[in-house]
CSV table of C-alpha atoms in Angstrom, one decimal:
chain,number,residue,atom,x,y,z
A,8,UNK,CA,222.6,-82.0,-179.0
A,9,UNK,CA,220.3,-81.0,-176.3
A,10,UNK,CA,217.7,-78.3,-176.6
A,11,UNK,CA,216.2,-76.7,-173.5
A,12,UNK,CA,213.1,-74.7,-173.5
A,13,UNK,CA,211.9,-72.8,-170.5
A,14,UNK,CA,208.5,-71.4,-169.5
A,15,UNK,CA,206.9,-69.8,-166.5
A,16,UNK,CA,208.6,-66.6,-165.7
A,17,UNK,CA,206.7,-63.4,-165.1
A,18,UNK,CA,206.0,-60.7,-162.8
A,19,UNK,CA,204.8,-61.4,-159.2
A,20,UNK,CA,204.4,-59.5,-156.0
A,21,UNK,CA,206.6,-60.2,-153.1
A,22,UNK,CA,205.4,-63.2,-151.2
A,23,UNK,CA,203.9,-64.8,-154.3
A,24,UNK,CA,204.7,-67.9,-156.2
A,25,UNK,CA,205.8,-68.9,-159.8
A,26,UNK,CA,206.6,-72.2,-161.2
A,27,UNK,CA,209.3,-72.5,-163.8
A,28,UNK,CA,209.5,-75.4,-166.4
A,29,UNK,CA,212.3,-76.7,-168.5
A,30,UNK,CA,211.9,-79.4,-171.2
A,31,UNK,CA,214.9,-81.0,-172.8
A,32,UNK,CA,214.7,-82.5,-176.2
A,33,UNK,CA,217.2,-83.8,-178.7
A,34,UNK,CA,219.8,-86.7,-179.2
A,35,UNK,CA,220.3,-88.1,-175.8
A,36,UNK,CA,219.2,-90.9,-173.5
A,37,UNK,CA,219.4,-89.5,-170.2
A,38,UNK,CA,220.8,-86.4,-168.6
A,39,UNK,CA,223.2,-86.3,-165.6
A,40,UNK,CA,222.2,-83.1,-164.1
A,41,UNK,CA,219.3,-80.7,-164.8
A,42,UNK,CA,219.1,-77.5,-162.8
A,43,UNK,CA,218.4,-73.8,-162.6
A,44,UNK,CA,220.6,-70.8,-162.3
A,45,UNK,CA,220.1,-67.1,-162.3
A,46,UNK,CA,221.6,-63.9,-163.2
A,47,UNK,CA,220.6,-60.5,-161.8
A,48,UNK,CA,221.7,-57.2,-163.4
A,49,UNK,CA,225.3,-56.6,-162.7
A,50,UNK,CA,225.9,-60.0,-161.0
A,51,UNK,CA,227.4,-63.3,-161.9
A,52,UNK,CA,225.2,-66.1,-162.8
A,53,UNK,CA,224.7,-68.4,-159.8
A,54,UNK,CA,223.3,-71.8,-159.0
A,55,UNK,CA,219.6,-71.8,-157.6
A,56,UNK,CA,219.0,-75.5,-157.5
A,57,UNK,CA,220.0,-78.6,-159.3
A,58,UNK,CA,219.5,-82.4,-159.2
A,59,UNK,CA,222.0,-85.0,-160.3
A,60,UNK,CA,220.5,-88.2,-161.8
A,61,UNK,CA,219.7,-90.5,-158.8
A,62,UNK,CA,220.7,-88.0,-156.2
A,63,UNK,CA,218.9,-85.6,-154.0
A,64,UNK,CA,218.5,-82.0,-154.8
A,65,UNK,CA,220.9,-79.2,-153.7
A,66,UNK,CA,220.0,-75.6,-153.3
A,67,UNK,CA,221.6,-72.3,-152.8
A,68,UNK,CA,221.3,-71.2,-149.2
A,69,UNK,CA,219.2,-68.2,-150.3
A,70,UNK,CA,216.4,-70.2,-151.7
A,71,UNK,CA,216.3,-73.1,-149.3
A,72,UNK,CA,212.9,-73.6,-147.8
A,73,UNK,CA,211.3,-71.4,-150.4
A,74,UNK,CA,212.2,-73.2,-153.7
A,75,UNK,CA,211.6,-76.8,-154.7
A,76,UNK,CA,213.2,-78.5,-157.6
A,77,UNK,CA,211.9,-81.6,-159.1
A,78,UNK,CA,212.7,-83.8,-162.3
A,79,UNK,CA,210.4,-85.9,-164.4
A,80,UNK,CA,213.0,-88.4,-165.8
A,81,UNK,CA,210.4,-89.9,-168.3
A,82,UNK,CA,209.5,-86.4,-169.8
A,83,UNK,CA,213.0,-84.9,-169.5
A,84,UNK,CA,211.6,-82.0,-167.5
A,85,UNK,CA,212.8,-80.0,-164.5
A,86,UNK,CA,210.5,-77.7,-162.6
A,87,UNK,CA,211.3,-75.1,-160.1
A,88,UNK,CA,208.6,-74.2,-157.7
A,89,UNK,CA,209.3,-70.9,-156.1
A,90,UNK,CA,207.3,-69.6,-153.1
A,91,UNK,CA,207.5,-66.7,-150.8
A,92,UNK,CA,209.3,-64.8,-153.5
A,93,UNK,CA,211.5,-61.7,-152.7
A,94,UNK,CA,212.6,-58.8,-154.6
A,95,UNK,CA,216.1,-60.1,-154.5
A,96,UNK,CA,215.0,-63.1,-156.5
A,97,UNK,CA,214.4,-61.0,-159.5
A,98,UNK,CA,216.8,-62.2,-162.3
A,99,UNK,CA,216.8,-64.1,-165.4
A,100,UNK,CA,216.5,-67.8,-164.7
A,101,UNK,CA,218.3,-70.3,-167.0
A,102,UNK,CA,217.9,-74.0,-167.2
A,103,UNK,CA,221.1,-76.1,-167.5
A,104,UNK,CA,221.6,-79.7,-168.5
A,105,UNK,CA,224.8,-81.6,-168.3
A,106,UNK,CA,225.2,-85.0,-170.2
A,107,UNK,CA,227.1,-87.9,-168.8
A,108,UNK,CA,229.8,-87.0,-171.3
A,109,UNK,CA,230.2,-83.8,-169.5
A,110,UNK,CA,228.7,-81.5,-172.1
A,111,UNK,CA,226.6,-78.6,-170.7
A,112,UNK,CA,223.6,-76.9,-172.4
A,113,UNK,CA,221.7,-73.9,-171.5
A,114,UNK,CA,218.3,-72.6,-172.2
A,115,UNK,CA,217.5,-69.1,-173.5
A,116,UNK,CA,216.6,-67.8,-170.1
A,117,UNK,CA,213.1,-66.7,-168.6
A,118,UNK,CA,212.7,-63.3,-166.7
A,119,UNK,CA,211.4,-63.4,-163.1
A,120,UNK,CA,210.5,-60.1,-161.6
A,121,UNK,CA,209.4,-59.7,-157.9
A,122,UNK,CA,207.9,-56.4,-157.1
A,123,UNK,CA,208.0,-55.1,-153.5
């Protein structure tokens, strides 16, 4: 079992920044993938950014150049630095982890609201 706890969401004006954090705990040695998804009202959940262990990060085209994802493997943490936020970034952001066995886990979600 893997538990994911997210933090760092909130309300920010357009052009501002937020940093999301997700800490994984539980019975595992390493995680294959850690990443961030988001879901806006009335829309499907979509990938924001993710890092596969030992590989480089990948980003949704809509956030490239504005968001940066990073992993601390020792602390089982994934961070999402979000700069130049836009109103269309408003969503609930979810942390996702994928084990090497292929099981996926989700955090409870954290609200990000960007005002214009």
